[in-house]
Tab-separated table of C-alpha atoms in Angstrom:
chain	number	residue	atom	x	y	z
A	1	UNK	CA	121.307	102.336	135.160
A	2	UNK	CA	122.871	104.230	138.051
A	3	UNK	CA	123.787	102.385	141.246
A	4	UNK	CA	124.886	103.834	144.584
A	5	UNK	CA	126.533	101.190	146.805
A	6	UNK	CA	127.534	101.665	150.454
A	7	UNK	CA	129.984	99.324	152.221
A	8	UNK	CA	131.835	100.295	155.389
A	9	UNK	CA	134.635	97.812	156.024
A	10	UNK	CA	137.121	95.449	154.362
A	11	UNK	CA	134.753	92.497	153.947
A	12	UNK	CA	132.092	94.761	152.441
A	13	UNK	CA	134.689	96.128	150.039
A	14	UNK	CA	135.466	92.586	148.860
A	15	UNK	CA	131.836	91.596	148.351
A	16	UNK	CA	130.971	95.000	146.916
A	17	UNK	CA	133.727	94.673	144.331
A	18	UNK	CA	132.363	91.332	143.134
A	19	UNK	CA	128.846	92.759	142.976
A	20	UNK	CA	130.122	95.694	140.898
A	21	UNK	CA	131.820	93.276	138.469
A	22	UNK	CA	128.599	91.272	138.135
A	23	UNK	CA	126.463	94.396	137.632
A	24	UNK	CA	128.797	95.668	134.917
A	25	UNK	CA	128.548	92.362	133.054
A	26	UNK	CA	124.755	92.299	133.215
A	27	UNK	CA	124.295	96.043	132.650
A	28	UNK	CA	126.924	97.348	130.239
A	29	UNK	CA	125.706	100.929	130.766
A	30	UNK	CA	126.021	100.718	134.558
A	31	UNK	CA	127.277	103.817	136.348
A	32	UNK	CA	128.322	103.061	139.904
A	33	UNK	CA	129.218	105.401	142.749
A	34	UNK	CA	130.226	103.830	146.036
A	35	UNK	CA	131.459	103.975	149.582
A	36	UNK	CA	133.988	101.196	150.070
A	37	UNK	CA	137.648	100.605	149.403
A	38	UNK	CA	140.370	99.897	146.882
A	39	UNK	CA	138.717	96.727	145.572
A	40	UNK	CA	135.415	98.436	144.747
A	41	UNK	CA	137.304	101.243	143.045
A	42	UNK	CA	139.401	98.778	141.021
A	43	UNK	CA	136.202	96.951	139.982
A	44	UNK	CA	134.896	100.142	138.394
A	45	UNK	CA	133.122	102.011	141.182
A	46	UNK	CA	133.564	105.771	141.521
A	47	UNK	CA	134.662	106.044	145.156
A	48	UNK	CA	132.906	108.693	147.232
A	49	UNK	CA	134.410	107.730	150.615
A	50	UNK	CA	136.946	105.119	151.752
A	51	UNK	CA	135.915	102.752	154.527
A	52	UNK	CA	139.137	103.557	156.409
A	53	UNK	CA	137.526	106.887	157.287
A	54	UNK	CA	134.454	105.198	158.768
A	55	UNK	CA	135.401	102.016	160.643
A	56	UNK	CA	134.774	102.569	164.349
A	57	UNK	CA	134.711	99.518	166.616
A	58	UNK	CA	132.841	99.163	169.906
A	59	UNK	CA	130.407	101.371	171.763
A	60	UNK	CA	133.011	103.698	173.264
A	61	UNK	CA	134.767	104.349	169.969
A	62	UNK	CA	131.449	105.124	168.279
A	63	UNK	CA	130.537	107.606	171.016
A	64	UNK	CA	133.945	109.273	170.735
A	65	UNK	CA	133.494	109.739	166.984
A	66	UNK	CA	129.865	110.866	166.821
A	67	UNK	CA	130.858	114.145	165.180
A	68	UNK	CA	132.667	112.375	162.339
A	69	UNK	CA	129.787	109.939	161.890
A	70	UNK	CA	127.286	112.809	161.674
A	71	UNK	CA	129.412	114.536	159.014
A	72	UNK	CA	129.630	111.303	157.021
A	73	UNK	CA	125.842	110.835	157.142
A	74	UNK	CA	125.272	114.405	155.964
A	75	UNK	CA	127.776	114.044	153.130
A	76	UNK	CA	126.286	110.705	152.076
A	77	UNK	CA	122.777	112.119	151.769
A	78	UNK	CA	123.995	115.080	149.733
A	79	UNK	CA	126.088	112.826	147.500
A	80	UNK	CA	123.172	110.481	146.797
A	81	UNK	CA	120.957	113.432	145.911
A	82	UNK	CA	123.559	114.766	143.518
A	83	UNK	CA	124.223	111.386	141.859
A	84	UNK	CA	120.479	110.567	141.627
A	85	UNK	CA	120.801	106.761	141.376
A	86	UNK	CA	118.128	104.351	140.214
A	87	UNK	CA	118.776	102.333	143.366
A	88	UNK	CA	120.770	102.544	146.599
A	89	UNK	CA	122.370	99.224	147.597
A	90	UNK	CA	123.511	98.664	151.184
A	91	UNK	CA	126.153	96.087	152.144
A	92	UNK	CA	126.211	95.083	155.840
A	93	UNK	CA	127.465	98.061	158.002
A	94	UNK	CA	124.036	98.375	159.599
A	95	UNK	CA	124.602	101.227	162.056
A	96	UNK	CA	125.289	103.629	159.215
A	97	UNK	CA	123.319	102.003	156.416
A	98	UNK	CA	119.958	101.769	158.184
A	99	UNK	CA	120.100	105.505	158.887
A	100	UNK	CA	120.734	106.244	155.222
A	101	UNK	CA	118.077	103.725	154.154
A	102	UNK	CA	115.394	105.543	156.151
A	103	UNK	CA	116.308	108.828	154.497
A	104	UNK	CA	116.612	107.263	151.021
A	105	UNK	CA	113.185	105.648	151.216
A	106	UNK	CA	111.563	108.897	152.394
A	107	UNK	CA	113.172	110.674	149.455
A	108	UNK	CA	111.835	108.270	146.857
A	109	UNK	CA	114.913	106.127	146.122
A	110	UNK	CA	114.638	102.383	145.577
A	111	UNK	CA	116.571	100.445	148.211
A	112	UNK	CA	118.171	97.016	148.401
A	113	UNK	CA	120.215	95.333	151.097
A	114	UNK	CA	122.916	92.770	150.244
A	115	UNK	CA	124.320	90.935	153.287
A	116	UNK	CA	121.736	91.474	155.986
A	117	UNK	CA	122.254	93.355	159.228
A	118	UNK	CA	122.660	90.740	161.938
A	119	UNK	CA	119.352	91.489	163.622
A	120	UNK	CA	119.028	87.791	164.417
A	121	UNK	CA	121.925	88.335	166.841
A	122	UNK	CA	120.872	91.557	168.549
A	123	UNK	CA	118.268	94.326	168.422
A	124	UNK	CA	115.733	92.233	166.563
A	125	UNK	CA	113.319	95.165	166.766
A	126	UNK	CA	115.154	96.661	163.783
A	127	UNK	CA	113.001	94.418	161.595
A	128	UNK	CA	110.437	97.250	161.670
A	129	UNK	CA	112.946	99.606	160.076
A	130	UNK	CA	113.937	97.034	157.471
A	131	UNK	CA	110.332	96.313	156.502
A	132	UNK	CA	109.677	100.037	156.181
A	133	UNK	CA	112.868	101.143	154.425
A	134	UNK	CA	114.263	98.207	152.393
A	135	UNK	CA	112.499	97.184	149.185
A	136	UNK	CA	114.534	94.007	148.607
A	137	UNK	CA	116.783	91.959	150.874
A	138	UNK	CA	119.421	89.496	149.600
A	139	UNK	CA	120.692	87.240	152.406
A	140	UNK	CA	123.817	85.077	152.417
A	141	UNK	CA	123.304	82.746	155.390
A	142	UNK	CA	120.856	79.835	155.107
A	143	UNK	CA	119.143	80.414	158.469
A	144	UNK	CA	118.415	84.065	157.598
A	145	UNK	CA	115.710	83.151	155.097
A	146	UNK	CA	113.779	81.254	157.754
A	147	UNK	CA	114.332	84.072	160.261
A	148	UNK	CA	112.939	86.774	157.990
A	149	UNK	CA	110.158	84.879	156.229
A	150	UNK	CA	108.813	82.480	158.832
A	151	UNK	CA	109.406	84.548	161.947
A	152	UNK	CA	108.763	88.032	160.602
A	153	UNK	CA	106.759	87.597	157.390
A	154	UNK	CA	109.284	89.557	155.318
A	155	UNK	CA	110.234	87.902	151.985
A	156	UNK	CA	113.959	87.721	151.162
A	157	UNK	CA	116.195	86.042	148.580
A	158	UNK	CA	118.874	83.572	149.730
A	159	UNK	CA	121.685	83.998	147.196
A	160	UNK	CA	124.448	81.910	148.790
A	161	UNK	CA	127.618	83.186	150.402
A	162	UNK	CA	129.907	85.453	148.325
A	163	UNK	CA	133.007	84.197	150.142
A	164	UNK	CA	132.776	80.982	148.129
A	165	UNK	CA	133.147	83.000	144.928
A	166	UNK	CA	135.928	85.156	146.365
A	167	UNK	CA	137.912	82.101	147.433
A	168	UNK	CA	137.388	79.869	144.404
A	169	UNK	CA	138.158	82.596	141.848
A	170	UNK	CA	141.336	83.881	143.495
A	171	UNK	CA	144.530	82.763	141.682
A	172	UNK	CA	146.522	80.269	143.739
A	173	UNK	CA	150.195	80.842	144.577
A	174	UNK	CA	152.491	77.844	145.011
A	175	UNK	CA	153.606	77.159	148.565
A	176	UNK	CA	157.350	77.493	148.008
A	177	UNK	CA	156.878	80.688	146.029
A	178	UNK	CA	154.660	82.078	148.807
A	179	UNK	CA	157.172	81.191	151.511
A	180	UNK	CA	160.126	82.614	149.581
A	181	UNK	CA	158.294	85.792	148.616
A	182	UNK	CA	157.375	86.518	152.239
A	183	UNK	CA	160.636	85.415	153.908
A	184	UNK	CA	159.016	82.495	155.697
A	185	UNK	CA	160.678	79.299	156.857
A	186	UNK	CA	160.928	76.825	153.990
A	187	UNK	CA	159.655	73.816	155.940
A	188	UNK	CA	157.913	74.620	159.245
A	189	UNK	CA	154.110	74.166	159.198
A	190	UNK	CA	152.360	77.525	159.466
A	191	UNK	CA	149.980	78.603	162.202
A	192	UNK	CA	148.130	81.604	160.806
A	193	UNK	CA	147.221	84.460	163.128
A	194	UNK	CA	144.202	86.481	162.013
A	195	UNK	CA	143.893	89.206	164.660
A	196	UNK	CA	141.337	91.434	162.930
A	197	UNK	CA	141.547	94.684	160.997
A	198	UNK	CA	141.168	97.477	163.552
A	199	UNK	CA	144.078	98.754	165.624
A	200	UNK	CA	142.600	98.221	169.049
A	201	UNK	CA	141.521	94.622	168.421
A	202	UNK	CA	144.773	93.725	166.636
A	203	UNK	CA	146.912	94.943	169.540
A	204	UNK	CA	144.799	93.031	172.028
A	205	UNK	CA	144.574	89.807	170.030
A	206	UNK	CA	148.167	89.545	168.814
A	207	UNK	CA	149.560	89.866	172.323
A	208	UNK	CA	147.439	86.891	173.396
A	209	UNK	CA	147.949	84.818	170.262
A	210	UNK	CA	151.733	85.160	170.378
A	211	UNK	CA	151.828	84.296	174.080
A	212	UNK	CA	151.565	80.567	173.200
A	213	UNK	CA	154.337	80.596	170.623
A	214	UNK	CA	157.093	79.205	172.854
A	215	UNK	CA	155.041	76.027	173.359
A	216	UNK	CA	155.065	75.261	169.618
A	217	UNK	CA	158.679	75.677	168.435
A	218	UNK	CA	158.182	73.334	165.463
A	219	UNK	CA	155.650	75.700	163.869
A	220	UNK	CA	155.999	79.163	162.376
A	221	UNK	CA	153.444	81.743	163.505
A	222	UNK	CA	152.514	84.080	160.658
A	223	UNK	CA	150.520	87.273	161.167
A	224	UNK	CA	147.944	88.237	158.529
A	225	UNK	CA	148.327	92.007	158.178
A	226	UNK	CA	145.147	93.914	157.391
A	227	UNK	CA	145.047	96.153	154.286
A	228	UNK	CA	143.801	99.016	156.447
A	229	UNK	CA	146.937	99.027	158.645
A	230	UNK	CA	150.523	99.991	157.798
A	231	UNK	CA	153.337	97.482	158.263
A	232	UNK	CA	155.066	99.607	160.910
A	233	UNK	CA	152.009	99.146	163.138
A	234	UNK	CA	152.938	95.442	163.392
A	235	UNK	CA	156.667	96.004	164.006
A	236	UNK	CA	156.497	95.529	167.822
A	237	UNK	CA	155.133	92.007	167.263
A	238	UNK	CA	157.857	90.934	164.832
A	239	UNK	CA	160.866	90.782	167.157
A	240	UNK	CA	160.974	86.966	167.243
A	241	UNK	CA	162.548	84.974	164.377
A	242	UNK	CA	159.694	82.460	164.582
A	243	UNK	CA	157.091	85.123	163.726
A	244	UNK	CA	156.368	85.827	160.075
A	245	UNK	CA	154.254	88.533	158.515
A	246	UNK	CA	152.254	88.952	155.320
A	247	UNK	CA	150.267	92.040	154.393
A	248	UNK	CA	146.950	91.875	152.550
A	249	UNK	CA	147.554	88.228	151.599
A	250	UNK	CA	145.229	86.430	153.989
A	251	UNK	CA	143.891	84.018	151.382
A	252	UNK	CA	147.387	83.044	150.241
A	253	UNK	CA	148.341	82.540	153.880
A	254	UNK	CA	145.323	80.345	154.615
A	255	UNK	CA	145.999	78.317	151.463
A	256	UNK	CA	149.287	77.169	152.973
A	257	UNK	CA	148.502	77.049	156.700
A	258	UNK	CA	148.206	74.042	158.992
A	259	UNK	CA	146.056	75.675	161.691
A	260	UNK	CA	144.870	79.146	162.689
A	261	UNK	CA	143.999	81.403	165.602
A	262	UNK	CA	141.224	83.694	164.430
A	263	UNK	CA	139.496	86.746	165.854
A	264	UNK	CA	135.727	86.303	165.686
A	265	UNK	CA	134.142	87.726	162.538
A	266	UNK	CA	134.020	86.913	158.835
A	267	UNK	CA	137.542	85.491	159.078
A	268	UNK	CA	136.235	82.447	160.953
A	269	UNK	CA	134.143	81.497	157.934
A	270	UNK	CA	136.977	82.243	155.495
A	271	UNK	CA	139.267	79.978	157.484
A	272	UNK	CA	136.665	77.199	157.459
A	273	UNK	CA	136.174	77.455	153.697
A	274	UNK	CA	139.934	76.991	153.275
A	275	UNK	CA	139.538	73.859	155.448
A	276	UNK	CA	141.977	75.097	158.100
A	277	UNK	CA	141.357	73.917	161.711
A	278	UNK	CA	140.992	76.939	163.975
A	279	UNK	CA	140.429	78.352	167.438
A	280	UNK	CA	138.149	81.396	167.566
A	281	UNK	CA	139.203	84.285	169.817
A	282	UNK	CA	137.226	87.226	171.125
A	283	UNK	CA	137.903	89.832	173.791
A	284	UNK	CA	136.434	93.339	174.016
A	285	UNK	CA	136.967	96.062	176.581
A	286	UNK	CA	134.955	95.440	179.762
A	287	UNK	CA	132.356	98.133	179.098
A	288	UNK	CA	131.633	97.053	175.507
A	289	UNK	CA	131.429	93.405	176.529
A	290	UNK	CA	128.955	94.100	179.333
A	291	UNK	CA	126.658	95.875	176.889
A	292	UNK	CA	127.093	93.275	174.138
A	293	UNK	CA	126.270	90.268	176.304
A	294	UNK	CA	123.009	91.918	177.339
A	295	UNK	CA	121.784	92.521	173.796
A	296	UNK	CA	123.217	89.537	171.886
A	297	UNK	CA	121.021	86.478	172.198
A	298	UNK	CA	123.082	83.845	170.357
A	299	UNK	CA	124.527	80.575	171.596
A	300	UNK	CA	127.707	81.121	169.528
A	301	UNK	CA	129.715	84.053	168.188
A	302	UNK	CA	131.439	82.468	165.177
A	303	UNK	CA	129.677	82.143	161.841
A	304	UNK	CA	130.900	78.563	161.537
A	305	UNK	CA	129.062	77.435	164.667
A	306	UNK	CA	126.011	79.593	163.950
A	307	UNK	CA	125.525	78.107	160.495
A	308	UNK	CA	126.082	74.541	161.708
A	309	UNK	CA	123.922	75.016	164.807
A	310	UNK	CA	126.521	73.340	167.026
A	311	UNK	CA	130.071	73.803	168.281
A	312	UNK	CA	132.376	72.908	165.420
A	313	UNK	CA	135.209	75.273	166.367
A	314	UNK	CA	136.188	76.198	169.911
A	315	UNK	CA	135.307	79.758	170.936
A	316	UNK	CA	137.420	81.401	173.620
A	317	UNK	CA	135.523	84.482	174.762
A	318	UNK	CA	136.561	87.281	177.105
A	319	UNK	CA	138.110	85.812	180.307
A	320	UNK	CA	138.302	82.334	178.751
A	321	UNK	CA	140.723	83.766	176.212
A	322	UNK	CA	144.022	83.348	178.038
A	323	UNK	CA	147.388	81.749	177.354
A	324	UNK	CA	146.581	78.474	179.122
A	325	UNK	CA	143.301	77.843	177.283
A	326	UNK	CA	144.676	79.014	173.960
A	327	UNK	CA	147.639	76.652	174.254
A	328	UNK	CA	145.361	73.748	175.139
A	329	UNK	CA	142.866	74.331	172.317
A	330	UNK	CA	145.574	74.886	169.716
A	331	UNK	CA	147.213	71.590	170.705
A	332	UNK	CA	143.912	69.783	170.114
A	333	UNK	CA	143.589	70.889	166.480
A	334	UNK	CA	147.189	70.139	165.484
A	335	UNK	CA	146.528	66.394	165.512
A	336	UNK	CA	143.932	63.853	166.589
A	337	UNK	CA	140.120	63.614	166.669
A	338	UNK	CA	139.404	67.341	167.145
A	339	UNK	CA	141.292	68.153	163.951
A	340	UNK	CA	139.507	65.402	162.018
A	341	UNK	CA	136.086	66.507	163.311
A	342	UNK	CA	136.633	70.076	162.095
A	343	UNK	CA	137.588	68.870	158.610
A	344	UNK	CA	134.423	66.775	158.363
A	345	UNK	CA	132.206	69.608	159.558
A	346	UNK	CA	133.756	72.085	157.107
A	347	UNK	CA	132.558	70.094	154.082
A	348	UNK	CA	128.998	70.029	155.441
A	349	UNK	CA	129.257	73.779	156.122
A	350	UNK	CA	130.147	74.496	152.514
A	351	UNK	CA	127.182	72.445	151.309
A	352	UNK	CA	124.829	74.464	153.524
A	353	UNK	CA	126.108	77.736	152.061
A	354	UNK	CA	124.654	76.962	148.657
A	355	UNK	CA	127.582	76.922	146.251
A	356	UNK	CA	128.979	79.517	143.882
A	357	UNK	CA	127.382	82.522	142.215
A	358	UNK	CA	126.136	84.828	144.993
A	359	UNK	CA	127.292	88.023	143.279
A	360	UNK	CA	125.808	87.039	139.916
A	361	UNK	CA	122.495	85.976	141.471
A	362	UNK	CA	122.232	89.246	143.389
A	363	UNK	CA	123.070	91.389	140.357
A	364	UNK	CA	120.504	89.529	138.272
A	365	UNK	CA	117.794	89.971	140.911
A	366	UNK	CA	118.565	93.680	141.307
A	367	UNK	CA	118.324	94.253	137.557
A	368	UNK	CA	115.127	92.214	137.317
A	369	UNK	CA	113.507	94.297	140.058
A	370	UNK	CA	114.622	97.569	138.468
A	371	UNK	CA	113.271	96.613	135.051
A	372	UNK	CA	109.941	95.340	136.365
């Protein structure tokens, strides 16, 4: 069978790569063309477009790049037509993918969505588009099944969260080897800094995260460099001997960290699954934030708190994200009852996510639907 898969950012590339591996095991004749990144290409996908050419963050950046987005949409439609897949599979990246899904459905292609658009957070009216344009939906968060089926009468499959597979199958590096390989202090406990993957958010977040460093001299602060950014981009933040840096090794870093400061997004869930106490950070430009707070209807912004339905990890948002609050909240998770409470909640979180096998379950369901 022929599969066309579209992912638009680093997390989609990771989950897309595991889906490609699972599809190739279950369909030995699979031919896969994709939008994604290095991981999807290494897994056996024929890369049509790299996500680095598509990742625009925030309302202003999207508006400024409308011409590029329009060219990408046009190219994508033409490329799908030429490849003529048996199915088009969308992974997250809703702004782009829902546009392509509408066109694909009108042009007679079967459609599937793996990792749902977060319509439960904002613009819930998009359910009409999903019902019209998506043949099958495979969701990865437990509350999404209830949202789609009970609230909107749209049947979906809950397949579990693919991060569990990604984390449990990754080879583990010993702590001393990791420290030596990355020129880190041999003994100081590590506070991991996960500032995001896009230039504008990384610059904003790292400045704030590093502002508390002088209050914690017994710890080493280590920046998780994103695969989409060159090392020299981080150079201005590395002028202190107590700041370490690793590039594209976030899972190895989390494996050996004591605590973490994390920009809101998938990384909050990754950090929780590694059982690392964390403080969640979020700050957007004023204009983007004013729009977002008017359309997002959630009580929390981190996946950890959303899945648990309560505050497990502290969220410092917009003006609350400052040096004083960050220092205070980080102190709380380095020792004492707040640290213990996060550990306990993390084990319950993992249980709720449904265990291993999300990629295999999704591949099996896709093949079953195609062969029906």
